[in-house]
JSON list of C-alpha atoms in Angstrom, two decimals:
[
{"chain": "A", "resi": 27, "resn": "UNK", "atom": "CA", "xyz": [175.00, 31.01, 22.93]},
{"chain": "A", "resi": 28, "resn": "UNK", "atom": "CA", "xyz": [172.27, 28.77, 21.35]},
{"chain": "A", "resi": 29, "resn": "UNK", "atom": "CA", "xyz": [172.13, 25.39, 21.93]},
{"chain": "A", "resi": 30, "resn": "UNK", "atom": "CA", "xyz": [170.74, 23.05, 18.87]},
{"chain": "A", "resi": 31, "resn": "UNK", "atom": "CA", "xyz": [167.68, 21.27, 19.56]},
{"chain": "A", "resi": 32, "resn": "UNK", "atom": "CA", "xyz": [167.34, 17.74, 18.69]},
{"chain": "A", "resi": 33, "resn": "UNK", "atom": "CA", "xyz": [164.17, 16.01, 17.74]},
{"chain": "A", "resi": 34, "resn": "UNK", "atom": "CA", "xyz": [163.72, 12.53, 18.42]},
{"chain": "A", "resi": 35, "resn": "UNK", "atom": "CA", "xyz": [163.12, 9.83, 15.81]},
{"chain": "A", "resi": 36, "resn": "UNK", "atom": "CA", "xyz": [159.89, 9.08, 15.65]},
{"chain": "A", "resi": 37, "resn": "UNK", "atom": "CA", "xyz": [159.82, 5.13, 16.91]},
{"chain": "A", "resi": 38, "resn": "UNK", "atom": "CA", "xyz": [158.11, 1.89, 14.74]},
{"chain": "A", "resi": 39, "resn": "UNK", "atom": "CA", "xyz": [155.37, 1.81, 17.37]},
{"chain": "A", "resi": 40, "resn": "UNK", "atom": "CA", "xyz": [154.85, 6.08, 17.04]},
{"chain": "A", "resi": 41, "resn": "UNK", "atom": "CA", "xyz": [154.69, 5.60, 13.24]},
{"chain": "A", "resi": 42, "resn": "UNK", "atom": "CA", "xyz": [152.77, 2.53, 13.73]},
{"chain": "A", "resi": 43, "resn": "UNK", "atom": "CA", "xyz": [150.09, 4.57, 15.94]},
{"chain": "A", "resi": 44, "resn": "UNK", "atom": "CA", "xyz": [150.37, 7.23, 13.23]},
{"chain": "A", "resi": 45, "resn": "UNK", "atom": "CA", "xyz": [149.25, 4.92, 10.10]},
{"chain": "A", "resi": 46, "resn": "UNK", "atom": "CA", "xyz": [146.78, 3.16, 12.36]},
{"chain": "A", "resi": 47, "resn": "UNK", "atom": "CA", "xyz": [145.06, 6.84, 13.22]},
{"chain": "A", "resi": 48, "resn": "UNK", "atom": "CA", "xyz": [145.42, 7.65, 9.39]},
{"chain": "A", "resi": 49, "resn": "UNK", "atom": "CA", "xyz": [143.45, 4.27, 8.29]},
{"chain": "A", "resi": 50, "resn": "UNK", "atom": "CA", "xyz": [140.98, 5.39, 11.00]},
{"chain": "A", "resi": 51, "resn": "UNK", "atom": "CA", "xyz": [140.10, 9.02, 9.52]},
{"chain": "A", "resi": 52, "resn": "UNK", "atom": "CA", "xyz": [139.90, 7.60, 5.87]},
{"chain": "A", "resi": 53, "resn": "UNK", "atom": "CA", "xyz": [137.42, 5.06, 7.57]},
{"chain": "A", "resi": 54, "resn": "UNK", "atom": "CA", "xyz": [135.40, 7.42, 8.86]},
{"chain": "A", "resi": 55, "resn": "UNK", "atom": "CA", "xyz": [135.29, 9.72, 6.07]},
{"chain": "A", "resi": 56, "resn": "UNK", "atom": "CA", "xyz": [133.88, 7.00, 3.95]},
{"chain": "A", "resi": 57, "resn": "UNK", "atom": "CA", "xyz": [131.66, 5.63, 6.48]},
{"chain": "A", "resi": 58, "resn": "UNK", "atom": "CA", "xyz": [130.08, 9.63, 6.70]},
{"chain": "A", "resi": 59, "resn": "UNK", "atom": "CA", "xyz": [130.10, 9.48, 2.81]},
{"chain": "A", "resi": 60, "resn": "UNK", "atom": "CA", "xyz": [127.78, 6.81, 2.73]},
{"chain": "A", "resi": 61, "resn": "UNK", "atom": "CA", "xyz": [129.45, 3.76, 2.20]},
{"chain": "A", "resi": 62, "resn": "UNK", "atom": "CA", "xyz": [127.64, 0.57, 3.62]},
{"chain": "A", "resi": 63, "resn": "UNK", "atom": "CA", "xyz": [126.07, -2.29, 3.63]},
{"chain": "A", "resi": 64, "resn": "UNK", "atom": "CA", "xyz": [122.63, -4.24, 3.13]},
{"chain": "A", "resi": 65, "resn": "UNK", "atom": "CA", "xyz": [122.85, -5.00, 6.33]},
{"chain": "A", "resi": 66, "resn": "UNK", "atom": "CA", "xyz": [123.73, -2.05, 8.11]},
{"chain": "A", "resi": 67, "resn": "UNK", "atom": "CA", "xyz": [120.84, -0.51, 6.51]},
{"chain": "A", "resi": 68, "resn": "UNK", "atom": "CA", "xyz": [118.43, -2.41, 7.58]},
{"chain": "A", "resi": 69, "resn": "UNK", "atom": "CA", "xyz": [119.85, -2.37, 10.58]},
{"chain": "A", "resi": 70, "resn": "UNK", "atom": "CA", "xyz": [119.36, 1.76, 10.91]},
{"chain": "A", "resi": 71, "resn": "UNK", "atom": "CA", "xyz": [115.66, 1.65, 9.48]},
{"chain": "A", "resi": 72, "resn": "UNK", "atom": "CA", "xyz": [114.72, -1.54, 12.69]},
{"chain": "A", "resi": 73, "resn": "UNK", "atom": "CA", "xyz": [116.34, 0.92, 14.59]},
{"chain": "A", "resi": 74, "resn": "UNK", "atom": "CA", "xyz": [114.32, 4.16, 13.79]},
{"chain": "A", "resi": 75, "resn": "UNK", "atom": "CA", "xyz": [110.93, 1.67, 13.78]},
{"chain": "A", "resi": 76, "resn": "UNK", "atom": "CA", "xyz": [111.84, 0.92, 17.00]},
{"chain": "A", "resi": 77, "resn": "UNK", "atom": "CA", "xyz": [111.37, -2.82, 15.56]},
{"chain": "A", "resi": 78, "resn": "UNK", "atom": "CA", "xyz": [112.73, -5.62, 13.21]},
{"chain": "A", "resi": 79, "resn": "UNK", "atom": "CA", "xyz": [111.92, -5.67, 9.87]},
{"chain": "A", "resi": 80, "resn": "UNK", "atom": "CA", "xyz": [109.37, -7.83, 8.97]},
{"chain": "A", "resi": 81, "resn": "UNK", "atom": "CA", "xyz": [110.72, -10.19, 5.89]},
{"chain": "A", "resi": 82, "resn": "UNK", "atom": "CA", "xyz": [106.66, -11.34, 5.01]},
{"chain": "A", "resi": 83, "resn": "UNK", "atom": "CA", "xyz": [105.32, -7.77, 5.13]},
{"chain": "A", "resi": 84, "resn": "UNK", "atom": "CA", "xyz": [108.49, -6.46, 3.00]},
{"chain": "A", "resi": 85, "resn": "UNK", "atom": "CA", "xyz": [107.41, -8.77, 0.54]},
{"chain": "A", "resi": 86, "resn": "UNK", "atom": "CA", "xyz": [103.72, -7.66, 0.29]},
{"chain": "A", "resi": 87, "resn": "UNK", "atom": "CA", "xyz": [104.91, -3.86, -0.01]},
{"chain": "A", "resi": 88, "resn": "UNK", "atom": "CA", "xyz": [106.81, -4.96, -2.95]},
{"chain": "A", "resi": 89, "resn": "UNK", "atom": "CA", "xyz": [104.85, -6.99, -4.91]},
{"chain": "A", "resi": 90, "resn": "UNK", "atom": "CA", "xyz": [101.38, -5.59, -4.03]},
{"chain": "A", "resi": 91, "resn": "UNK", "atom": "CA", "xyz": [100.28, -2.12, -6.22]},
{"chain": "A", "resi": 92, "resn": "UNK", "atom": "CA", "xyz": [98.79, 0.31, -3.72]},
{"chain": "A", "resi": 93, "resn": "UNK", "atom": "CA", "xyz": [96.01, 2.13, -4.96]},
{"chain": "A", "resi": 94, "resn": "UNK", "atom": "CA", "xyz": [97.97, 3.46, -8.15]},
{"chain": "A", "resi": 95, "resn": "UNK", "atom": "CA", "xyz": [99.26, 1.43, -11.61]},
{"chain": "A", "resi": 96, "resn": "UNK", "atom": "CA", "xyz": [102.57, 0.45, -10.59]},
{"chain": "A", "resi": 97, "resn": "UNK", "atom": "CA", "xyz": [103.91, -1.59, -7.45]},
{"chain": "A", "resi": 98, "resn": "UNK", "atom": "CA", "xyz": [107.51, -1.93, -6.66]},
{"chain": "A", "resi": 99, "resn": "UNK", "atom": "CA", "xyz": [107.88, -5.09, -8.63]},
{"chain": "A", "resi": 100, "resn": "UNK", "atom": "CA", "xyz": [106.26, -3.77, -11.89]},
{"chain": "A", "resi": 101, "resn": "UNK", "atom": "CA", "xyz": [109.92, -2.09, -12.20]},
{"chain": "A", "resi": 102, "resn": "UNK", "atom": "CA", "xyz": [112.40, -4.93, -10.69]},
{"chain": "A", "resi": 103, "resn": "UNK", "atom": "CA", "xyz": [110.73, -7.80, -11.20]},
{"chain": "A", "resi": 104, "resn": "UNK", "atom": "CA", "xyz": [109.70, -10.81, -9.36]},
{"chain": "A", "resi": 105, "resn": "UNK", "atom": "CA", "xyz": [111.57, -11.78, -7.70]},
{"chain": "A", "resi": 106, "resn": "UNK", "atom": "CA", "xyz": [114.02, -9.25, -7.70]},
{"chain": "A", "resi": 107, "resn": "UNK", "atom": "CA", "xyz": [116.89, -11.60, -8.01]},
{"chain": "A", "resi": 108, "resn": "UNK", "atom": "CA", "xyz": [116.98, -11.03, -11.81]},
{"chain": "A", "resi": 109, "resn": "UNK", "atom": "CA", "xyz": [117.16, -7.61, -13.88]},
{"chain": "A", "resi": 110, "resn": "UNK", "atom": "CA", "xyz": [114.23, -5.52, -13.85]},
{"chain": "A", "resi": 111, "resn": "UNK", "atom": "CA", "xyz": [112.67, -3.30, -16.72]},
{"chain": "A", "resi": 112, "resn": "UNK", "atom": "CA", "xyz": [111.59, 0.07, -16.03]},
{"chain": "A", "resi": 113, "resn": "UNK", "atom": "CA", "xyz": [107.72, 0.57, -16.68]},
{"chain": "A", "resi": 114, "resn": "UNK", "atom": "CA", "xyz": [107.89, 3.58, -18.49]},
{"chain": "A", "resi": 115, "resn": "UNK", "atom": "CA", "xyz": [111.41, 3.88, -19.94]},
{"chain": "A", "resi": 116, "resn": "UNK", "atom": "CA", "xyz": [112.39, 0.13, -20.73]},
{"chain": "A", "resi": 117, "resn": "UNK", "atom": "CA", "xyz": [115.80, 0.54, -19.33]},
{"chain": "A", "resi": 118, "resn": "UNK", "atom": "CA", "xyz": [116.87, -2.47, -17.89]},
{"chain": "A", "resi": 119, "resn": "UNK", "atom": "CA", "xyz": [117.25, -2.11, -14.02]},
{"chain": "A", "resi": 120, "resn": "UNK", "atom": "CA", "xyz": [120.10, -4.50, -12.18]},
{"chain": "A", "resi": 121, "resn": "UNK", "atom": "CA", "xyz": [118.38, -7.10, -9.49]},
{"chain": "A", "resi": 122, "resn": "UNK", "atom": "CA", "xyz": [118.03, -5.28, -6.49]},
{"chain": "A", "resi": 123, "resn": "UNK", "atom": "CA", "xyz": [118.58, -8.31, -3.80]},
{"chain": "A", "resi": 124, "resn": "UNK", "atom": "CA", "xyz": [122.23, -7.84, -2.30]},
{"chain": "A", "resi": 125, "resn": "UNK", "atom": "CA", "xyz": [122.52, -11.74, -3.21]},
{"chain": "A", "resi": 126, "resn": "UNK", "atom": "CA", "xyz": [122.07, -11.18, -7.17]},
{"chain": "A", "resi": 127, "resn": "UNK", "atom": "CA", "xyz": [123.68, -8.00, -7.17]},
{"chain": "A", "resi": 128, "resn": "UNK", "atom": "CA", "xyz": [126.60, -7.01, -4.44]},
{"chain": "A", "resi": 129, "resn": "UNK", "atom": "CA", "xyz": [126.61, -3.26, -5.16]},
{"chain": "A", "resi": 130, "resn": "UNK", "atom": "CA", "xyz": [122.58, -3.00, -4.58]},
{"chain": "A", "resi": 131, "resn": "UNK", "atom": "CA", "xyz": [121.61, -1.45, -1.36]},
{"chain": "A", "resi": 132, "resn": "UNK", "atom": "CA", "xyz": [125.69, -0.35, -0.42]},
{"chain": "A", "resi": 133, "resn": "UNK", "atom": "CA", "xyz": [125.44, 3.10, -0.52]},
{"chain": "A", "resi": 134, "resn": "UNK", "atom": "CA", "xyz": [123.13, 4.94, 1.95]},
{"chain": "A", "resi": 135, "resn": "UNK", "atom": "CA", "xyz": [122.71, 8.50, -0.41]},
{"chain": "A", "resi": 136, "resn": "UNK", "atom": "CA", "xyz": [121.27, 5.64, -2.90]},
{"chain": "A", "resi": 137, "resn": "UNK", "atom": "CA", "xyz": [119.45, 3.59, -0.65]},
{"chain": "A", "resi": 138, "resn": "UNK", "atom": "CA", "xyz": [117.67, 7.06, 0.66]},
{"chain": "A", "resi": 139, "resn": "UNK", "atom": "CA", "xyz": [117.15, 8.42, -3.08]},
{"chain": "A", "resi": 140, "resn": "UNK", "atom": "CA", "xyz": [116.09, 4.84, -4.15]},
{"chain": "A", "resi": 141, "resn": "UNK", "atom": "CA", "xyz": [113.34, 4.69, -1.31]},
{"chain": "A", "resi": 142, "resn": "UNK", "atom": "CA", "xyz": [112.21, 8.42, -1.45]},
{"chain": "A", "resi": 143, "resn": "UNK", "atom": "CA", "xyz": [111.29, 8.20, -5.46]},
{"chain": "A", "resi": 144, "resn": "UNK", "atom": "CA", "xyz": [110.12, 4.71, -4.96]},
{"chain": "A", "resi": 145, "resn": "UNK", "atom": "CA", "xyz": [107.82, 5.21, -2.27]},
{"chain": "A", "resi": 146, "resn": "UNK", "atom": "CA", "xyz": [106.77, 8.32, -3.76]},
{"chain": "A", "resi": 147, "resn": "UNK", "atom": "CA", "xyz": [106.17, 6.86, -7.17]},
{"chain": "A", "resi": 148, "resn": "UNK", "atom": "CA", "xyz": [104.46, 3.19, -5.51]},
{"chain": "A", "resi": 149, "resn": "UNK", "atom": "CA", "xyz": [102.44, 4.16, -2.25]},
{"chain": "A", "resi": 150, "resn": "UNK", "atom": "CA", "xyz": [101.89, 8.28, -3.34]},
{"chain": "A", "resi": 151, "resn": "UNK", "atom": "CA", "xyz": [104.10, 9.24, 0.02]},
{"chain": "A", "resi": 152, "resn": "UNK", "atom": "CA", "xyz": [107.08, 8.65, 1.86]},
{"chain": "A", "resi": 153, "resn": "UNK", "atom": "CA", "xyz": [107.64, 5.06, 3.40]},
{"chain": "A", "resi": 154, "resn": "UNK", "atom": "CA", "xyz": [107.69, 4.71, 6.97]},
{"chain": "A", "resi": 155, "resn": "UNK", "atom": "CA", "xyz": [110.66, 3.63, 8.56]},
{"chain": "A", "resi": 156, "resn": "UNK", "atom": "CA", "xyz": [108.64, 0.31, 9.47]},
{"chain": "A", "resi": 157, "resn": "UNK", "atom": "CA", "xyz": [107.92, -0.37, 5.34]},
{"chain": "A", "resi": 158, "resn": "UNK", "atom": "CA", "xyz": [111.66, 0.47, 4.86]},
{"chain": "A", "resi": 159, "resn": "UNK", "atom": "CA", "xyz": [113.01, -1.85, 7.80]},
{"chain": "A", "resi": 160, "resn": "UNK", "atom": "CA", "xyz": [109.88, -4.67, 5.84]},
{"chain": "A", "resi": 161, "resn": "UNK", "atom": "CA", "xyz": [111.16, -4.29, 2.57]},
{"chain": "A", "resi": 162, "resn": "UNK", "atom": "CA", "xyz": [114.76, -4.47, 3.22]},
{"chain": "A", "resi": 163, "resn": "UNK", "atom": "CA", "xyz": [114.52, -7.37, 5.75]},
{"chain": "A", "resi": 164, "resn": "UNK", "atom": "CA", "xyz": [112.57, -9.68, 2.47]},
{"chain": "A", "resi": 165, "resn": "UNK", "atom": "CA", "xyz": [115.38, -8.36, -0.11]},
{"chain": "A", "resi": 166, "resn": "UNK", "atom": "CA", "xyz": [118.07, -9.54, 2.26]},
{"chain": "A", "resi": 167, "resn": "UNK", "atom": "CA", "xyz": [116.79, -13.01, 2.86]},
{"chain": "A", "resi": 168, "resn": "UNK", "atom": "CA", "xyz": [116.30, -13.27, -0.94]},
{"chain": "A", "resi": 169, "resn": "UNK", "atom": "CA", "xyz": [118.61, -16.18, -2.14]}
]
């Protein structure tokens, strides 16, 4: 003889535990897919410099050309609360402060391709954590 076996309805406060734990994974997910903010990444480059960004020097990085024809204003202008042009191409380049342009600096894969070619293409090497932590510290302040 088999007895049936009976499953118990799943309570408001199991299910509510269940769509709280669901909201949580997407949340992650995104947050490993890159998804943040200005903020937040200056936040990780003060943190791999071992010290706050420094708003003044950010600003000479940016507007200063470093031994070669371009600097990183030749491309997105100054200040880069308006839209940039590109040096060599024309194309017109949004503003790259967060407070002219919410999607700039919101997606870390960007904001690490952005700084790689930039760097590359402005100082002839990769930026330092330090010049990142600079940079981003004077285009977050921009107003």
């Amino acid at each position: 003889m088999t007895l049936p076996i009976r499953c118990p309805r799943p309570t408001r406060q199991a299910a509510a535990r269940a769509a709280l734990a669901a909201i949580l994974t997407v949340t992650a997910v995104l947050a490993r897919a890159g998804d943040t903010t200005p903020a937040a990444e200056l936040a990780r480059f003060e943190a791999e410099a071992g010290r706050a960004g420094d708003a003044a020097a950010g600003q000479r990085l940016f507007t200063q050309r470093h031994g070669g024809e371009w600097s990183c204003s030749s491309c997105h202008g100054e200040p880069p609360t308006r839209a940039g042009r590109h040096a060599s191409t024309g194309k017109t380049i949004p503003p790259l402060a967060p407070a002219a342009n919410p999607d700039a600096l919101s997606e870390r894969a960007k904001v690490d391709k952005w700084l790689r070619r930039n760097c590359g293409d402005v100082l002839g090497r990769a930026c330092t954590a330090a010049e990142k932590a600079d940079v981003l510290a004077w285009l977050t302040r921009l107003r």
